[in-house]
PDB file of C-alpha atoms in Angstrom:
ATOM      1  CA  MET A   1     162.114 136.652  63.341  1.00 46.00           C
ATOM      2  CA  VAL A   2     160.591 139.661  64.768  1.00 44.00           C
ATOM      3  CA  ASN A   3     160.273 140.800  68.354  1.00 49.00           C
ATOM      4  CA  GLY A   4     157.842 143.692  68.154  1.00 51.00           C
ATOM      5  CA  ASP A   5     159.142 145.513  64.968  1.00 51.00           C
ATOM      6  CA  ILE A   6     162.774 144.977  65.667  1.00 52.00           C
ATOM      7  CA  PRO A   7     164.172 141.934  63.960  1.00 64.00           C
ATOM      8  CA  VAL A   8     166.166 139.530  66.350  1.00 77.00           C
ATOM      9  CA  LYS A   9     169.366 138.300  64.967  1.00 83.00           C
ATOM     10  CA  LYS A  10     169.782 134.437  64.931  1.00 89.00           C
ATOM     11  CA  ILE A  11     172.900 133.589  66.692  1.00 90.00           C
ATOM     12  CA  PHE A  12     172.687 129.838  65.474  1.00 92.00           C
ATOM     13  CA  GLU A  13     170.773 127.932  62.593  1.00 95.00           C
ATOM     14  CA  SER A  14     170.728 124.238  61.483  1.00 96.00           C
ATOM     15  CA  ASP A  15     168.222 122.401  59.318  1.00 97.00           C
ATOM     16  CA  ARG A  16     165.483 122.376  62.148  1.00 98.00           C
ATOM     17  CA  PHE A  17     166.381 124.649  64.797  1.00 97.00           C
ATOM     18  CA  PHE A  18     167.876 128.211  65.231  1.00 96.00           C
ATOM     19  CA  ALA A  19     168.766 130.117  68.260  1.00 94.00           C
ATOM     20  CA  ILE A  20     168.499 133.771  69.567  1.00 92.00           C
ATOM     21  CA  LEU A  21     169.286 135.603  72.550  1.00 88.00           C
ATOM     22  CA  ASP A  22     166.586 135.933  74.998  1.00 83.00           C
ATOM     23  CA  GLN A  23     165.273 139.562  74.882  1.00 79.00           C
ATOM     24  CA  ASN A  24     164.590 139.535  78.818  1.00 76.00           C
ATOM     25  CA  PRO A  25     167.633 137.554  79.917  1.00 79.00           C
ATOM     26  CA  VAL A  26     168.324 136.106  83.393  1.00 78.00           C
ATOM     27  CA  THR A  27     172.158 136.340  82.640  1.00 82.00           C
ATOM     28  CA  GLU A  28     174.194 137.624  80.022  1.00 85.00           C
ATOM     29  CA  GLY A  29     174.133 135.128  77.050  1.00 88.00           C
ATOM     30  CA  HIS A  30     170.808 133.507  77.937  1.00 86.00           C
ATOM     31  CA  SER A  31     169.827 132.063  74.786  1.00 91.00           C
ATOM     32  CA  LEU A  32     166.642 130.180  73.231  1.00 93.00           C
ATOM     33  CA  LEU A  33     166.942 127.101  71.073  1.00 97.00           C
ATOM     34  CA  ILE A  34     163.763 127.008  68.916  1.00 97.00           C
ATOM     35  CA  PRO A  35     162.657 124.655  66.430  1.00 97.00           C
ATOM     36  CA  LYS A  36     161.537 126.035  62.963  1.00 97.00           C
ATOM     37  CA  ALA A  37     158.461 123.650  62.900  1.00 97.00           C
ATOM     38  CA  HIS A  38     155.747 124.664  65.365  1.00 97.00           C
ATOM     39  CA  TYR A  39     154.733 122.415  68.319  1.00 97.00           C
ATOM     40  CA  GLU A  40     154.244 123.194  71.756  1.00 96.00           C
ATOM     41  CA  LYS A  41     155.839 120.742  74.052  1.00 95.00           C
ATOM     42  CA  GLN A  42     158.459 118.263  74.439  1.00 94.00           C
ATOM     43  CA  THR A  43     156.314 115.260  73.893  1.00 96.00           C
ATOM     44  CA  ASP A  44     155.020 116.730  70.690  1.00 96.00           C
ATOM     45  CA  MET A  45     158.464 117.127  69.054  1.00 97.00           C
ATOM     46  CA  PRO A  46     158.688 115.209  65.631  1.00 97.00           C
ATOM     47  CA  ALA A  47     160.995 112.287  65.185  1.00 97.00           C
ATOM     48  CA  GLU A  48     163.162 114.676  62.825  1.00 97.00           C
ATOM     49  CA  ASP A  49     163.636 117.306  65.327  1.00 98.00           C
ATOM     50  CA  ARG A  50     164.553 114.687  67.995  1.00 97.00           C
ATOM     51  CA  LYS A  51     167.226 113.464  65.608  1.00 96.00           C
ATOM     52  CA  GLU A  52     168.769 116.967  65.444  1.00 98.00           C
ATOM     53  CA  LEU A  53     168.145 118.410  69.026  1.00 98.00           C
ATOM     54  CA  GLY A  54     171.405 116.907  70.635  1.00 97.00           C
ATOM     55  CA  ILE A  55     173.656 118.124  67.574  1.00 97.00           C
ATOM     56  CA  ALA A  56     171.799 121.667  67.555  1.00 97.00           C
ATOM     57  CA  LEU A  57     171.994 122.013  71.440  1.00 97.00           C
ATOM     58  CA  GLY A  58     175.588 120.953  71.441  1.00 97.00           C
ATOM     59  CA  ALA A  59     176.506 123.439  68.904  1.00 96.00           C
ATOM     60  CA  LEU A  60     174.906 126.370  70.507  1.00 95.00           C
ATOM     61  CA  ALA A  61     176.284 125.248  73.871  1.00 96.00           C
ATOM     62  CA  GLU A  62     179.695 125.388  72.278  1.00 94.00           C
ATOM     63  CA  LYS A  63     179.137 128.837  70.860  1.00 92.00           C
ATOM     64  CA  LEU A  64     178.244 130.117  74.174  1.00 93.00           C
ATOM     65  CA  LYS A  65     180.996 128.374  75.890  1.00 94.00           C
ATOM     66  CA  GLU A  66     183.466 130.277  73.622  1.00 91.00           C
ATOM     67  CA  VAL A  67     182.257 133.503  75.195  1.00 89.00           C
ATOM     68  CA  PHE A  68     180.824 132.701  78.495  1.00 92.00           C
ATOM     69  CA  GLY A  69     182.401 129.444  79.704  1.00 95.00           C
ATOM     70  CA  ASP A  70     181.009 125.839  79.985  1.00 95.00           C
ATOM     71  CA  ASN A  71     179.059 126.517  83.225  1.00 93.00           C
ATOM     72  CA  MET A  72     175.153 126.883  82.209  1.00 91.00           C
ATOM     73  CA  ASN A  73     171.646 126.008  83.122  1.00 88.00           C
ATOM     74  CA  ILE A  74     169.595 124.293  80.389  1.00 91.00           C
ATOM     75  CA  SER A  75     165.916 124.360  81.064  1.00 88.00           C
ATOM     76  CA  ASN A  76     162.460 123.641  79.168  1.00 90.00           C
ATOM     77  CA  THR A  77     159.079 124.061  80.561  1.00 86.00           C
ATOM     78  CA  SER A  78     156.298 122.047  78.729  1.00 89.00           C
ATOM     79  CA  GLY A  79     152.816 122.687  79.748  1.00 88.00           C
ATOM     80  CA  GLU A  80     151.020 125.264  81.749  1.00 84.00           C
ATOM     81  CA  PHE A  81     151.558 123.482  84.856  1.00 82.00           C
ATOM     82  CA  ALA A  82     155.273 123.452  84.091  1.00 80.00           C
ATOM     83  CA  SER A  83     155.146 127.456  83.620  1.00 75.00           C
ATOM     84  CA  GLN A  84     155.402 127.259  80.119  1.00 80.00           C
ATOM     85  CA  SER A  85     154.192 130.909  79.019  1.00 78.00           C
ATOM     86  CA  VAL A  86     155.112 130.861  75.184  1.00 86.00           C
ATOM     87  CA  PRO A  87     153.224 127.974  73.479  1.00 90.00           C
ATOM     88  CA  HIS A  88     156.008 127.163  71.283  1.00 94.00           C
ATOM     89  CA  PHE A  89     158.706 124.636  72.294  1.00 96.00           C
ATOM     90  CA  HIS A  90     162.120 126.417  73.240  1.00 95.00           C
ATOM     91  CA  ILE A  91     164.933 125.363  75.214  1.00 95.00           C
ATOM     92  CA  HIS A  92     166.797 127.989  77.659  1.00 91.00           C
ATOM     93  CA  LEU A  93     170.561 128.020  77.824  1.00 92.00           C
ATOM     94  CA  ILE A  94     171.618 130.280  80.511  1.00 89.00           C
ATOM     95  CA  PRO A  95     175.312 130.824  81.135  1.00 90.00           C
ATOM     96  CA  ARG A  96     176.456 131.023  84.645  1.00 89.00           C
ATOM     97  CA  HIS A  97     179.708 132.309  86.540  1.00 87.00           C
ATOM     98  CA  GLU A  98     180.731 132.177  90.164  1.00 83.00           C
ATOM     99  CA  GLY A  99     179.015 135.275  91.743  1.00 78.00           C
ATOM    100  CA  ASP A 100     176.606 136.127  88.965  1.00 78.00           C
ATOM    101  CA  ARG A 101     173.256 137.407  90.033  1.00 71.00           C
ATOM    102  CA  LEU A 102     171.629 134.046  90.297  1.00 70.00           C
ATOM    103  CA  TRP A 103     174.419 133.264  92.892  1.00 68.00           C
ATOM    104  CA  ASP A 104     172.986 133.591  96.336  1.00 61.00           C
ATOM    105  CA  GLY A 105     175.815 133.236  98.984  1.00 56.00           C
ATOM    106  CA  ASP A 106     177.655 129.723  98.685  1.00 52.00           C
ATOM    107  CA  LYS A 107     174.501 128.368  96.770  1.00 53.00           C
ATOM    108  CA  SER A 108     173.654 128.729  92.915  1.00 53.00           C
ATOM    109  CA  ARG A 109     170.108 128.884  91.977  1.00 53.00           C
ATOM    110  CA  ILE A 110     168.180 128.604  88.949  1.00 54.00           C
ATOM    111  CA  VAL A 111     164.566 130.037  89.413  1.00 50.00           C
ATOM    112  CA  LEU A 112     162.126 130.327  86.397  1.00 48.00           C
ATOM    113  CA  ASP A 113     158.886 130.828  87.280  1.00 43.00           C
ATOM    114  CA  ARG A 114     155.975 132.653  85.486  1.00 39.00           C
ATOM    115  CA  SER A 115     155.534 135.431  87.777  1.00 37.00           C
ATOM    116  CA  SER A 116     158.769 135.578  89.711  1.00 43.00           C
ATOM    117  CA  GLY A 117     159.794 138.650  91.175  1.00 44.00           C
ATOM    118  CA  PHE A 118     163.516 137.984  90.050  1.00 48.00           C
ATOM    119  CA  GLU A 119     164.640 141.051  88.115  1.00 53.00           C
ATOM    120  CA  ARG A 120     165.537 140.364  84.483  1.00 59.00           C
ATOM    121  CA  LEU A 121     168.703 142.145  83.056  1.00 62.00           C
ATOM    122  CA  LYS A 122     167.059 144.259  80.721  1.00 73.00           C
ATOM    123  CA  PRO A 123     169.748 145.062  78.084  1.00 78.00           C
ATOM    124  CA  SER A 124     169.064 147.739  75.327  1.00 80.00           C
ATOM    125  CA  LYS A 125     168.470 146.634  71.873  1.00 78.00           C
ATOM    126  CA  GLU A 126     171.883 147.667  70.867  1.00 82.00           C
ATOM    127  CA  GLU A 127     173.322 145.736  73.522  1.00 80.00           C
ATOM    128  CA  ILE A 128     171.513 142.761  72.661  1.00 77.00           C
ATOM    129  CA  GLU A 129     172.379 143.009  69.028  1.00 80.00           C
ATOM    130  CA  GLN A 130     176.184 143.573  69.784  1.00 81.00           C
ATOM    131  CA  LEU A 131     176.267 140.559  71.806  1.00 78.00           C
ATOM    132  CA  ALA A 132     174.741 138.595  68.947  1.00 80.00           C
ATOM    133  CA  ASN A 133     177.262 139.872  66.622  1.00 81.00           C
ATOM    134  CA  LYS A 134     179.981 138.716  69.028  1.00 77.00           C
ATOM    135  CA  LEU A 135     178.450 135.264  69.044  1.00 77.00           C
ATOM    136  CA  THR A 136     178.075 134.802  65.307  1.00 79.00           C
ATOM    137  CA  GLY A 137     181.615 136.520  64.552  1.00 81.00           C
ATOM    138  CA  ASP A 138     179.750 139.568  62.531  1.00 78.00           C
ATOM    139  CA  LYS A 139     181.737 142.665  62.625  1.00 71.00           C
ATOM    140  CA  GLN A 140     178.786 145.105  62.408  1.00 58.00           C
TER     141      GLN A 140
ATOM    142  CA  MET B   1     173.484 100.958  89.029  1.00 46.00           C
ATOM    143  CA  VAL B   2     173.396 101.046  92.554  1.00 44.00           C
ATOM    144  CA  ASN B   3     172.376 103.708  95.197  1.00 49.00           C
ATOM    145  CA  GLY B   4     174.264 102.601  98.225  1.00 51.00           C
ATOM    146  CA  ASP B   5     173.512  98.884  98.439  1.00 51.00           C
ATOM    147  CA  ILE B   6     170.092  98.981  96.879  1.00 52.00           C
ATOM    148  CA  PRO B   7     169.997  98.346  92.965  1.00 64.00           C
ATOM    149  CA  VAL B   8     168.057 101.220  91.212  1.00 77.00           C
ATOM    150  CA  LYS B   9     165.857  99.990  88.510  1.00 83.00           C
ATOM    151  CA  LYS B  10     166.207 101.589  85.023  1.00 89.00           C
ATOM    152  CA  ILE B  11     163.029 102.846  83.577  1.00 90.00           C
ATOM    153  CA  PHE B  12     164.381 103.372  80.214  1.00 92.00           C
ATOM    154  CA  GLU B  13     167.508 102.398  78.218  1.00 95.00           C
ATOM    155  CA  SER B  14     168.825 102.992  74.615  1.00 96.00           C
ATOM    156  CA  ASP B  15     172.146 102.326  73.247  1.00 97.00           C
ATOM    157  CA  ARG B  16     173.866 105.444  74.806  1.00 98.00           C
ATOM    158  CA  PHE B  17     171.449 106.413  77.695  1.00 97.00           C
ATOM    159  CA  PHE B  18     169.271 104.967  80.446  1.00 96.00           C
ATOM    160  CA  ALA B  19     167.041 106.649  83.064  1.00 94.00           C
ATOM    161  CA  ILE B  20     166.301 106.062  86.597  1.00 92.00           C
ATOM    162  CA  LEU B  21     163.702 107.787  88.840  1.00 88.00           C
ATOM    163  CA  ASP B  22     165.266 110.433  90.946  1.00 83.00           C
ATOM    164  CA  GLN B  23     165.847 108.679  94.494  1.00 79.00           C
ATOM    165  CA  ASN B  24     165.270 112.121  96.169  1.00 76.00           C
ATOM    166  CA  PRO B  25     162.513 113.429  93.773  1.00 79.00           C
ATOM    167  CA  VAL B  26     160.720 116.811  93.902  1.00 78.00           C
ATOM    168  CA  THR B  27     157.469 115.561  92.339  1.00 82.00           C
ATOM    169  CA  GLU B  28     156.187 112.076  91.878  1.00 85.00           C
ATOM    170  CA  GLY B  29     157.976 110.544  88.588  1.00 87.00           C
ATOM    171  CA  HIS B  30     161.002 112.812  88.579  1.00 86.00           C
ATOM    172  CA  SER B  31     163.581 111.007  86.430  1.00 91.00           C
ATOM    173  CA  LEU B  32     166.925 111.255  85.416  1.00 93.00           C
ATOM    174  CA  LEU B  33     168.258 110.614  81.791  1.00 97.00           C
ATOM    175  CA  ILE B  34     171.946 109.607  82.095  1.00 97.00           C
ATOM    176  CA  PRO B  35     174.511 108.871  79.413  1.00 97.00           C
ATOM    177  CA  LYS B  36     176.488 105.210  79.829  1.00 97.00           C
ATOM    178  CA  ALA B  37     179.554 107.128  78.719  1.00 97.00           C
ATOM    179  CA  HIS B  38     181.383 109.406  81.457  1.00 97.00           C
ATOM    180  CA  TYR B  39     181.420 112.902  80.963  1.00 97.00           C
ATOM    181  CA  GLU B  40     180.626 116.116  83.361  1.00 96.00           C
ATOM    182  CA  LYS B  41     178.943 118.808  81.320  1.00 95.00           C
ATOM    183  CA  GLN B  42     176.857 119.437  78.405  1.00 94.00           C
ATOM    184  CA  THR B  43     179.410 120.555  76.300  1.00 96.00           C
ATOM    185  CA  ASP B  44     181.568 117.465  76.829  1.00 96.00           C
ATOM    186  CA  MET B  45     178.902 115.409  75.445  1.00 97.00           C
ATOM    187  CA  PRO B  46     180.516 113.425  72.388  1.00 97.00           C
ATOM    188  CA  ALA B  47     179.148 113.267  69.009  1.00 97.00           C
ATOM    189  CA  GLU B  48     177.523 109.950  69.277  1.00 97.00           C
ATOM    190  CA  ASP B  49     175.633 110.768  72.233  1.00 98.00           C
ATOM    191  CA  ARG B  50     174.417 114.127  70.858  1.00 97.00           C
ATOM    192  CA  LYS B  51     172.992 112.345  67.942  1.00 96.00           C
ATOM    193  CA  GLU B  52     170.872 109.867  70.435  1.00 98.00           C
ATOM    194  CA  LEU B  53     169.998 112.575  73.070  1.00 98.00           C
ATOM    195  CA  GLY B  54     166.885 113.903  71.530  1.00 97.00           C
ATOM    196  CA  ILE B  55     165.392 110.453  70.688  1.00 97.00           C
ATOM    197  CA  ALA B  56     166.158 109.169  74.057  1.00 97.00           C
ATOM    198  CA  LEU B  57     164.884 112.324  75.727  1.00 97.00           C
ATOM    199  CA  GLY B  58     161.602 111.863  73.646  1.00 97.00           C
ATOM    200  CA  ALA B  59     161.119 108.334  74.487  1.00 96.00           C
ATOM    201  CA  LEU B  60     161.664 109.023  78.362  1.00 95.00           C
ATOM    202  CA  ALA B  61     159.283 111.855  78.111  1.00 96.00           C
ATOM    203  CA  GLU B  62     156.549 109.545  76.280  1.00 94.00           C
ATOM    204  CA  LYS B  63     157.190 107.148  78.964  1.00 92.00           C
ATOM    205  CA  LEU B  64     156.341 109.677  81.651  1.00 93.00           C
ATOM    206  CA  LYS B  65     153.370 111.173  79.809  1.00 94.00           C
ATOM    207  CA  GLU B  66     151.500 107.856  80.033  1.00 91.00           C
ATOM    208  CA  VAL B  67     151.544 108.145  83.659  1.00 89.00           C
ATOM    209  CA  PHE B  68     151.777 111.831  84.633  1.00 92.00           C
ATOM    210  CA  GLY B  69     150.908 113.750  81.616  1.00 95.00           C
ATOM    211  CA  ASP B  70     152.643 115.925  79.219  1.00 95.00           C
ATOM    212  CA  ASN B  71     153.239 118.907  81.523  1.00 93.00           C
ATOM    213  CA  MET B  72     156.800 118.710  82.756  1.00 91.00           C
ATOM    214  CA  ASN B  73     160.207 120.651  83.424  1.00 88.00           C
ATOM    215  CA  ILE B  74     163.298 119.487  81.845  1.00 91.00           C
ATOM    216  CA  SER B  75     166.447 120.758  83.469  1.00 88.00           C
ATOM    217  CA  ASN B  76     170.330 120.319  83.141  1.00 90.00           C
ATOM    218  CA  THR B  77     173.014 121.848  85.281  1.00 86.00           C
ATOM    219  CA  SER B  78     176.455 121.758  83.833  1.00 89.00           C
ATOM    220  CA  GLY B  79     179.270 123.195  86.057  1.00 88.00           C
ATOM    221  CA  GLU B  80     179.501 124.180  89.723  1.00 84.00           C
ATOM    222  CA  PHE B  81     178.509 127.534  88.987  1.00 82.00           C
ATOM    223  CA  ALA B  82     175.162 126.207  87.612  1.00 80.00           C
ATOM    224  CA  SER B  83     174.581 124.288  90.772  1.00 74.00           C
ATOM    225  CA  GLN B  84     175.878 120.922  89.362  1.00 79.00           C
ATOM    226  CA  SER B  85     176.404 118.499  92.313  1.00 78.00           C
ATOM    227  CA  VAL B  86     176.985 115.150  90.760  1.00 85.00           C
ATOM    228  CA  PRO B  87     179.772 115.316  88.195  1.00 90.00           C
ATOM    229  CA  HIS B  88     178.392 113.187  85.802  1.00 94.00           C
ATOM    230  CA  PHE B  89     175.868 114.784  82.979  1.00 96.00           C
ATOM    231  CA  HIS B  90     172.339 114.104  83.787  1.00 95.00           C
ATOM    232  CA  ILE B  91     168.955 115.627  82.635  1.00 95.00           C
ATOM    233  CA  HIS B  92     165.939 115.926  85.217  1.00 91.00           C
ATOM    234  CA  LEU B  93     162.447 115.348  83.757  1.00 92.00           C
ATOM    235  CA  ILE B  94     160.034 116.540  86.343  1.00 89.00           C
ATOM    236  CA  PRO B  95     156.255 115.828  85.722  1.00 90.00           C
ATOM    237  CA  ARG B  96     153.997 118.694  86.688  1.00 89.00           C
ATOM    238  CA  HIS B  97     150.329 118.940  87.808  1.00 87.00           C
ATOM    239  CA  GLU B  98     148.291 121.854  88.629  1.00 83.00           C
ATOM    240  CA  GLY B  99     148.419 122.457  92.317  1.00 78.00           C
ATOM    241  CA  ASP B 100     151.426 120.199  92.836  1.00 78.00           C
ATOM    242  CA  ARG B 101     153.928 120.774  95.476  1.00 71.00           C
ATOM    243  CA  LEU B 102     156.016 123.114  93.317  1.00 70.00           C
ATOM    244  CA  TRP B 103     152.619 125.235  92.485  1.00 68.00           C
ATOM    245  CA  ASP B 104     152.376 128.410  94.475  1.00 61.00           C
ATOM    246  CA  GLY B 105     149.202 130.309  94.187  1.00 57.00           C
ATOM    247  CA  ASP B 106     148.731 131.141  90.333  1.00 52.00           C
ATOM    248  CA  LYS B 107     152.228 130.491  89.619  1.00 53.00           C
ATOM    249  CA  SER B 108     154.144 127.433  88.782  1.00 52.00           C
ATOM    250  CA  ARG B 109     157.748 127.577  89.854  1.00 53.00           C
ATOM    251  CA  ILE B 110     160.796 125.425  89.166  1.00 54.00           C
ATOM    252  CA  VAL B 111     163.623 125.815  91.782  1.00 51.00           C
ATOM    253  CA  LEU B 112     166.537 123.500  91.602  1.00 48.00           C
ATOM    254  CA  ASP B 113     169.464 124.720  93.719  1.00 43.00           C
ATOM    255  CA  ARG B 114     172.194 123.065  95.916  1.00 39.00           C
ATOM    256  CA  SER B 115     171.278 123.871  99.166  1.00 37.00           C
ATOM    257  CA  SER B 116     167.585 124.744  98.678  1.00 43.00           C
ATOM    258  CA  GLY B 117     165.085 124.478 101.651  1.00 44.00           C
ATOM    259  CA  PHE B 118     162.643 123.087  99.494  1.00 48.00           C
ATOM    260  CA  GLU B 119     161.465 119.868 100.874  1.00 53.00           C
ATOM    261  CA  ARG B 120     161.812 116.477  98.599  1.00 59.00           C
ATOM    262  CA  LEU B 121     159.303 113.978  98.356  1.00 62.00           C
ATOM    263  CA  LYS B 122     161.220 111.452 100.422  1.00 73.00           C
ATOM    264  CA  PRO B 123     159.431 108.292  98.893  1.00 78.00           C
ATOM    265  CA  SER B 124     160.353 104.755 100.364  1.00 81.00           C
ATOM    266  CA  LYS B 125     162.692 102.576  98.503  1.00 78.00           C
ATOM    267  CA  GLU B 126     159.549 100.349  98.083  1.00 82.00           C
ATOM    268  CA  GLU B 127     157.339 103.170  96.589  1.00 80.00           C
ATOM    269  CA  ILE B 128     160.244 104.146  93.999  1.00 77.00           C
ATOM    270  CA  GLU B 129     160.515 100.466  92.865  1.00 80.00           C
ATOM    271  CA  GLN B 130     156.708 100.123  92.551  1.00 81.00           C
ATOM    272  CA  LEU B 131     156.778 103.404  90.390  1.00 78.00           C
ATOM    273  CA  ALA B 132     159.522 101.969  88.407  1.00 80.00           C
ATOM    274  CA  ASN B 133     157.602  98.838  87.714  1.00 81.00           C
ATOM    275  CA  LYS B 134     154.680 100.893  86.608  1.00 77.00           C
ATOM    276  CA  LEU B 135     156.636 102.730  83.951  1.00 77.00           C
ATOM    277  CA  THR B 136     158.522  99.800  82.686  1.00 80.00           C
ATOM    278  CA  GLY B 137     155.185  97.607  82.636  1.00 81.00           C
ATOM    279  CA  ASP B 138     156.662  95.204  84.934  1.00 78.00           C
ATOM    280  CA  LYS B 139     154.460  93.284  86.952  1.00 71.00           C
ATOM    281  CA  GLN B 140     156.871  92.421  90.303  1.00 57.00           C
TER     282      GLN B 140
END
């Protein structure tokens, strides 16, 4: 898979799904679980993918837990009125920590909207690749 | 299942999951998919539930689609730092429409936080029961 001209490393792969780090993360480790087959919305998901979804989601979450702990937000937006921007089904997994940049005083918040003023992390491609290597156990 | 003294109607049930309408919805049809087994976080989900999760989620989403269309937000918060408030795993399915109460100008937003000032819908118990009957096809 490519993002512009730069290959994006898979941090997880199963028969029908794969995962990459979000290139525009809201927290470190923000990942996307993506089906290999193309469909847009959650209700478009074929039976074969439904059967594997929970297994894939669990495996990816465990991988993230090893590095970031087990606090996370999981989110999917299906349909333009739910603020879906990329018309290919994907699930966000967003690791969370006390006092992280989504933390606001004594409350945690998850805000995902199309034109939010919320600042993304903006890691460099190298930083993203390093984290992908950490998650996959690759040395390089 | 009871909410205080008032029984809450199941709108979906499978071997390992069931769903109810959120009693404090952010949009009409806001539903919760809940495992019958007890565990807190997504990473605590046993293999048997992972195998059924996508099937159950798809079936519930189809039921909601019949009444509310196929635009929806799907969200889970796992862990207190992700703003999990009820320590039993559950997934929110939130039907969305253009111009709904989560709509803000030209942007859609999904905001789920522990102490948000966002006003909930506050339907009556009777309104919730009527909608549950609509979703289950029950006449009474």
